[in-house]
Amino acid sequence: MKWFFAALALVAAAAPTISEAQHHRSSHHSYGENSGYYTAKSGHRVRRPVQAIRAPAGASAQCRDGSWSFSESRRGTCSHHGGVARWL
């Protein structure tokens, strides 16, 4: 019986994490995983980071992997690209 309550407590503790992950996935990837855009927290459609020799129009930062970000805020910018190398 103790294991039942322990399992129930574990599920209850994980529930907000699962819900937050689903929210993050749906709000930031509403244009599809393979599309060139995502929906920012502001609700705006934002271009995903791209590889280019020079900064593309509208880029806000260069990531450490050399890609260019179009992020509207500093939080999370280049998070999957090694972090920010420089801000524009």
mmCIF file of N, CA and C in Angstrom:
data_model
loop_
_atom_site.group_PDB
_atom_site.id
_atom_site.type_symbol
_atom_site.label_atom_id
_atom_site.label_comp_id
_atom_site.label_asym_id
_atom_site.label_seq_id
_atom_site.Cartn_x
_atom_site.Cartn_y
_atom_site.Cartn_z
ATOM 1 N N MET A 1 0.808 -1.191 0.000
ATOM 2 C CA MET A 1 0.000 0.000 0.000
ATOM 3 C C MET A 1 0.862 1.270 0.000
ATOM 4 N N LYS A 2 2.022 1.217 0.695
ATOM 5 C CA LYS A 2 2.913 2.374 0.742
ATOM 6 C C LYS A 2 3.413 2.725 -0.658
ATOM 7 N N TRP A 3 3.707 1.717 -1.471
ATOM 8 C CA TRP A 3 4.206 1.974 -2.816
ATOM 9 C C TRP A 3 3.161 2.676 -3.651
ATOM 10 N N PHE A 4 1.877 2.380 -3.415
ATOM 11 C CA PHE A 4 0.790 3.014 -4.160
ATOM 12 C C PHE A 4 0.783 4.524 -3.904
ATOM 13 N N PHE A 5 0.887 4.912 -2.625
ATOM 14 C CA PHE A 5 0.889 6.336 -2.292
ATOM 15 C C PHE A 5 2.164 7.022 -2.780
ATOM 16 N N ALA A 6 3.273 6.307 -2.753
ATOM 17 C CA ALA A 6 4.516 6.870 -3.260
ATOM 18 C C ALA A 6 4.405 7.119 -4.767
ATOM 19 N N ALA A 7 3.823 6.166 -5.483
ATOM 20 C CA ALA A 7 3.637 6.322 -6.932
ATOM 21 C C ALA A 7 2.668 7.458 -7.228
ATOM 22 N N LEU A 8 1.608 7.552 -6.456
ATOM 23 C CA LEU A 8 0.620 8.618 -6.639
ATOM 24 C C LEU A 8 1.262 9.989 -6.407
ATOM 25 N N ALA A 9 2.082 10.107 -5.387
ATOM 26 C CA ALA A 9 2.770 11.370 -5.115
ATOM 27 C C ALA A 9 3.731 11.721 -6.246
ATOM 28 N N LEU A 10 4.400 10.727 -6.802
ATOM 29 C CA LEU A 10 5.318 10.958 -7.913
ATOM 30 C C LEU A 10 4.577 11.461 -9.144
ATOM 31 N N VAL A 11 3.441 10.868 -9.444
ATOM 32 C CA VAL A 11 2.630 11.302 -10.585
ATOM 33 C C VAL A 11 2.123 12.724 -10.366
ATOM 34 N N ALA A 12 1.659 13.020 -9.175
ATOM 35 C CA ALA A 12 1.159 14.366 -8.871
ATOM 36 C C ALA A 12 2.270 15.397 -8.991
ATOM 37 N N ALA A 13 3.478 15.045 -8.569
ATOM 38 C CA ALA A 13 4.604 15.980 -8.656
ATOM 39 C C ALA A 13 5.022 16.219 -10.103
ATOM 40 N N ALA A 14 4.890 15.213 -10.951
ATOM 41 C CA ALA A 14 5.296 15.340 -12.353
ATOM 42 C C ALA A 14 4.241 16.016 -13.216
ATOM 43 N N ALA A 15 3.015 16.063 -12.781
ATOM 44 C CA ALA A 15 1.918 16.608 -13.593
ATOM 45 C C ALA A 15 2.169 18.035 -14.075
ATOM 46 N N PRO A 16 2.583 18.986 -13.230
ATOM 47 C CA PRO A 16 2.831 20.341 -13.738
ATOM 48 C C PRO A 16 3.941 20.377 -14.779
ATOM 49 N N THR A 17 4.948 19.544 -14.616
ATOM 50 C CA THR A 17 6.045 19.501 -15.573
ATOM 51 C C THR A 17 5.552 19.037 -16.931
ATOM 52 N N ILE A 18 4.724 18.020 -16.952
ATOM 53 C CA ILE A 18 4.170 17.522 -18.205
ATOM 54 C C ILE A 18 3.302 18.606 -18.845
ATOM 55 N N SER A 19 2.478 19.264 -18.062
ATOM 56 C CA SER A 19 1.613 20.318 -18.577
ATOM 57 C C SER A 19 2.428 21.477 -19.138
ATOM 58 N N GLU A 20 3.487 21.892 -18.429
ATOM 59 C CA GLU A 20 4.335 22.978 -18.908
ATOM 60 C C GLU A 20 5.028 22.589 -20.208
ATOM 61 N N ALA A 21 5.473 21.346 -20.298
ATOM 62 C CA ALA A 21 6.128 20.895 -21.521
ATOM 63 C C ALA A 21 5.158 20.914 -22.694
ATOM 64 N N GLN A 22 3.920 20.504 -22.459
ATOM 65 C CA GLN A 22 2.930 20.532 -23.528
ATOM 66 C C GLN A 22 2.635 21.960 -23.946
ATOM 67 N N HIS A 23 2.536 22.897 -22.994
ATOM 68 C CA HIS A 23 2.300 24.309 -23.310
ATOM 69 C C HIS A 23 3.456 24.862 -24.124
ATOM 70 N N HIS A 24 4.683 24.565 -23.669
ATOM 71 C CA HIS A 24 5.864 25.066 -24.385
ATOM 72 C C HIS A 24 5.874 24.545 -25.818
ATOM 73 N N ARG A 25 5.615 23.266 -25.970
ATOM 74 C CA ARG A 25 5.645 22.664 -27.301
ATOM 75 C C ARG A 25 4.567 23.259 -28.190
ATOM 76 N N SER A 26 3.356 23.447 -27.677
ATOM 77 C CA SER A 26 2.268 23.944 -28.515
ATOM 78 C C SER A 26 2.409 25.434 -28.803
ATOM 79 N N SER A 27 2.868 26.231 -27.847
ATOM 80 C CA SER A 27 2.927 27.672 -28.077
ATOM 81 C C SER A 27 4.142 28.098 -28.891
ATOM 82 N N HIS A 28 5.218 27.346 -28.821
ATOM 83 C CA HIS A 28 6.425 27.758 -29.516
ATOM 84 C C HIS A 28 6.661 27.031 -30.833
ATOM 85 N N HIS A 29 5.850 26.039 -31.110
ATOM 86 C CA HIS A 29 6.048 25.271 -32.333
ATOM 87 C C HIS A 29 4.748 25.142 -33.114
ATOM 88 N N SER A 30 3.905 26.137 -33.044
ATOM 89 C CA SER A 30 2.616 26.029 -33.695
ATOM 90 C C SER A 30 2.714 26.072 -35.218
ATOM 91 N N TYR A 31 3.886 26.409 -35.740
ATOM 92 C CA TYR A 31 4.061 26.412 -37.187
ATOM 93 C C TYR A 31 4.703 25.118 -37.664
ATOM 94 N N GLY A 32 4.873 24.158 -36.758
ATOM 95 C CA GLY A 32 5.437 22.859 -37.118
ATOM 96 C C GLY A 32 6.921 22.801 -36.848
ATOM 97 N N GLU A 33 7.377 21.638 -36.430
ATOM 98 C CA GLU A 33 8.786 21.440 -36.108
ATOM 99 C C GLU A 33 9.700 21.746 -37.284
ATOM 100 N N ASN A 34 9.266 21.470 -38.495
ATOM 101 C CA ASN A 34 10.132 21.625 -39.656
ATOM 102 C C ASN A 34 9.956 22.956 -40.376
ATOM 103 N N SER A 35 9.071 23.805 -39.882
ATOM 104 C CA SER A 35 8.887 25.086 -40.553
ATOM 105 C C SER A 35 10.006 26.042 -40.146
ATOM 106 N N GLY A 36 10.140 27.123 -40.862
ATOM 107 C CA GLY A 36 11.184 28.090 -40.581
ATOM 108 C C GLY A 36 10.772 29.153 -39.584
ATOM 109 N N TYR A 37 9.632 28.966 -38.917
ATOM 110 C CA TYR A 37 9.114 29.959 -37.971
ATOM 111 C C TYR A 37 8.595 29.298 -36.706
ATOM 112 N N TYR A 38 8.507 30.098 -35.638
ATOM 113 C CA TYR A 38 7.864 29.662 -34.399
ATOM 114 C C TYR A 38 7.054 30.827 -33.861
ATOM 115 N N THR A 39 6.186 30.561 -32.907
ATOM 116 C CA THR A 39 5.396 31.610 -32.278
ATOM 117 C C THR A 39 6.081 32.019 -30.984
ATOM 118 N N ALA A 40 6.472 33.287 -30.886
ATOM 119 C CA ALA A 40 7.124 33.804 -29.681
ATOM 120 C C ALA A 40 6.076 34.006 -28.589
ATOM 121 N N LYS A 41 6.539 34.197 -27.349
ATOM 122 C CA LYS A 41 5.611 34.439 -26.242
ATOM 123 C C LYS A 41 4.741 35.665 -26.491
ATOM 124 N N SER A 42 5.237 36.595 -27.285
ATOM 125 C CA SER A 42 4.475 37.800 -27.613
ATOM 126 C C SER A 42 3.296 37.483 -28.526
ATOM 127 N N GLY A 43 3.331 36.283 -29.127
ATOM 128 C CA GLY A 43 2.301 35.903 -30.084
ATOM 129 C C GLY A 43 2.706 36.168 -31.521
ATOM 130 N N HIS A 44 3.871 36.796 -31.704
ATOM 131 C CA HIS A 44 4.363 37.092 -33.048
ATOM 132 C C HIS A 44 4.989 35.863 -33.691
ATOM 133 N N ARG A 45 4.911 35.788 -34.987
ATOM 134 C CA ARG A 45 5.559 34.742 -35.769
ATOM 135 C C ARG A 45 7.003 35.183 -35.983
ATOM 136 N N VAL A 46 7.956 34.361 -35.512
ATOM 137 C CA VAL A 46 9.373 34.713 -35.540
ATOM 138 C C VAL A 46 10.149 33.660 -36.334
ATOM 139 N N ARG A 47 11.069 34.117 -37.138
ATOM 140 C CA ARG A 47 11.899 33.228 -37.948
ATOM 141 C C ARG A 47 12.851 32.434 -37.056
ATOM 142 N N ARG A 48 13.031 31.164 -37.343
ATOM 143 C CA ARG A 48 13.974 30.326 -36.610
ATOM 144 C C ARG A 48 15.403 30.711 -37.004
ATOM 145 N N PRO A 49 16.400 30.385 -36.167
ATOM 146 C CA PRO A 49 17.787 30.682 -36.521
ATOM 147 C C PRO A 49 18.180 30.053 -37.858
ATOM 148 N N VAL A 50 19.013 30.761 -38.606
ATOM 149 C CA VAL A 50 19.473 30.295 -39.914
ATOM 150 C C VAL A 50 20.983 30.413 -40.010
ATOM 151 N N GLN A 51 21.582 29.610 -40.865
ATOM 152 C CA GLN A 51 23.010 29.690 -41.157
ATOM 153 C C GLN A 51 23.196 30.645 -42.333
ATOM 154 N N ALA A 52 24.118 31.578 -42.204
ATOM 155 C CA ALA A 52 24.422 32.528 -43.278
ATOM 156 C C ALA A 52 25.801 33.129 -43.025
ATOM 157 N N ILE A 53 26.451 33.569 -44.084
ATOM 158 C CA ILE A 53 27.782 34.176 -43.958
ATOM 159 C C ILE A 53 27.685 35.538 -43.272
ATOM 160 N N ARG A 54 26.692 36.321 -43.662
ATOM 161 C CA ARG A 54 26.472 37.654 -43.075
ATOM 162 C C ARG A 54 25.138 37.670 -42.349
ATOM 163 N N ALA A 55 24.982 38.667 -41.481
ATOM 164 C CA ALA A 55 23.730 38.800 -40.735
ATOM 165 C C ALA A 55 22.561 39.065 -41.685
ATOM 166 N N PRO A 56 21.549 38.215 -41.678
ATOM 167 C CA PRO A 56 20.363 38.461 -42.505
ATOM 168 C C PRO A 56 19.565 39.638 -41.947
ATOM 169 N N ALA A 57 18.782 40.267 -42.778
ATOM 170 C CA ALA A 57 17.929 41.378 -42.335
ATOM 171 C C ALA A 57 17.032 40.902 -41.201
ATOM 172 N N GLY A 58 16.984 41.667 -40.134
ATOM 173 C CA GLY A 58 16.120 41.359 -39.000
ATOM 174 C C GLY A 58 16.754 40.498 -37.929
ATOM 175 N N ALA A 59 17.986 40.025 -38.143
ATOM 176 C CA ALA A 59 18.659 39.203 -37.138
ATOM 177 C C ALA A 59 18.923 40.035 -35.888
ATOM 178 N N SER A 60 18.828 39.399 -34.719
ATOM 179 C CA SER A 60 19.054 40.108 -33.461
ATOM 180 C C SER A 60 20.322 39.651 -32.748
ATOM 181 N N ALA A 61 20.820 38.471 -33.117
ATOM 182 C CA ALA A 61 22.022 37.946 -32.471
ATOM 183 C C ALA A 61 22.672 36.898 -33.359
ATOM 184 N N GLN A 62 23.983 36.693 -33.133
ATOM 185 C CA GLN A 62 24.668 35.581 -33.769
ATOM 186 C C GLN A 62 24.936 34.550 -32.683
ATOM 187 N N CYS A 63 24.587 33.310 -32.967
ATOM 188 C CA CYS A 63 24.779 32.217 -32.020
ATOM 189 C C CYS A 63 26.201 31.685 -32.114
ATOM 190 N N ARG A 64 26.640 30.968 -31.072
ATOM 191 C CA ARG A 64 28.003 30.429 -31.039
ATOM 192 C C ARG A 64 28.261 29.401 -32.129
ATOM 193 N N ASP A 65 27.207 28.767 -32.649
ATOM 194 C CA ASP A 65 27.407 27.802 -33.738
ATOM 195 C C ASP A 65 27.450 28.483 -35.104
ATOM 196 N N GLY A 66 27.383 29.830 -35.113
ATOM 197 C CA GLY A 66 27.448 30.589 -36.355
ATOM 198 C C GLY A 66 26.100 30.942 -36.952
ATOM 199 N N SER A 67 25.019 30.387 -36.419
ATOM 200 C CA SER A 67 23.690 30.709 -36.951
ATOM 201 C C SER A 67 23.255 32.086 -36.458
ATOM 202 N N TRP A 68 22.231 32.621 -37.107
ATOM 203 C CA TRP A 68 21.712 33.950 -36.776
ATOM 204 C C TRP A 68 20.310 33.810 -36.212
ATOM 205 N N SER A 69 20.057 34.470 -35.074
ATOM 206 C CA SER A 69 18.769 34.408 -34.400
ATOM 207 C C SER A 69 17.954 35.669 -34.684
ATOM 208 N N PHE A 70 16.646 35.502 -34.684
ATOM 209 C CA PHE A 70 15.713 36.609 -34.899
ATOM 210 C C PHE A 70 14.848 36.825 -33.655
ATOM 211 N N SER A 71 15.343 36.366 -32.520
ATOM 212 C CA SER A 71 14.614 36.399 -31.261
ATOM 213 C C SER A 71 14.181 37.812 -30.889
ATOM 214 N N GLU A 72 13.001 37.913 -30.294
ATOM 215 C CA GLU A 72 12.476 39.209 -29.840
ATOM 216 C C GLU A 72 12.958 39.562 -28.434
ATOM 217 N N SER A 73 13.404 38.575 -27.676
ATOM 218 C CA SER A 73 13.887 38.842 -26.324
ATOM 219 C C SER A 73 15.209 38.113 -26.119
ATOM 220 N N ARG A 74 15.917 38.478 -25.087
ATOM 221 C CA ARG A 74 17.214 37.855 -24.825
ATOM 222 C C ARG A 74 17.069 36.486 -24.171
ATOM 223 N N ARG A 75 15.986 36.281 -23.467
ATOM 224 C CA ARG A 75 15.789 35.018 -22.747
ATOM 225 C C ARG A 75 15.621 33.854 -23.719
ATOM 226 N N GLY A 76 16.495 32.874 -23.608
ATOM 227 C CA GLY A 76 16.417 31.681 -24.433
ATOM 228 C C GLY A 76 17.001 31.816 -25.826
ATOM 229 N N THR A 77 17.479 32.990 -26.175
ATOM 230 C CA THR A 77 18.045 33.200 -27.511
ATOM 231 C C THR A 77 19.239 32.277 -27.715
ATOM 232 N N CYS A 78 19.265 31.581 -28.820
ATOM 233 C CA CYS A 78 20.339 30.654 -29.203
ATOM 234 C C CYS A 78 20.489 29.486 -28.228
ATOM 235 N N SER A 79 19.447 29.163 -27.481
ATOM 236 C CA SER A 79 19.558 28.117 -26.460
ATOM 237 C C SER A 79 19.902 26.749 -27.034
ATOM 238 N N HIS A 80 19.523 26.481 -28.247
ATOM 239 C CA HIS A 80 19.857 25.199 -28.877
ATOM 240 C C HIS A 80 21.004 25.349 -29.879
ATOM 241 N N HIS A 81 21.697 26.469 -29.784
ATOM 242 C CA HIS A 81 22.782 26.756 -30.731
ATOM 243 C C HIS A 81 24.059 27.185 -30.009
ATOM 244 N N GLY A 82 24.215 26.760 -28.759
ATOM 245 C CA GLY A 82 25.435 27.046 -28.007
ATOM 246 C C GLY A 82 25.457 28.374 -27.281
ATOM 247 N N GLY A 83 24.351 29.082 -27.268
ATOM 248 C CA GLY A 83 24.294 30.384 -26.616
ATOM 249 C C GLY A 83 24.614 31.513 -27.586
ATOM 250 N N VAL A 84 24.561 32.734 -27.080
ATOM 251 C CA VAL A 84 24.783 33.916 -27.912
ATOM 252 C C VAL A 84 26.273 34.244 -27.981
ATOM 253 N N ALA A 85 26.768 34.432 -29.189
ATOM 254 C CA ALA A 85 28.154 34.870 -29.388
ATOM 255 C C ALA A 85 28.220 36.391 -29.342
ATOM 256 N N ARG A 86 27.239 37.041 -29.991
ATOM 257 C CA ARG A 86 27.174 38.512 -29.966
ATOM 258 C C ARG A 86 25.767 38.983 -30.296
ATOM 259 N N TRP A 87 25.418 40.095 -29.695
ATOM 260 C CA TRP A 87 24.121 40.735 -29.947
ATOM 261 C C TRP A 87 24.289 41.785 -31.041
ATOM 262 N N LEU A 88 23.279 41.956 -31.846
ATOM 263 C CA LEU A 88 23.333 42.970 -32.904
ATOM 264 C C LEU A 88 22.573 44.203 -32.483
#
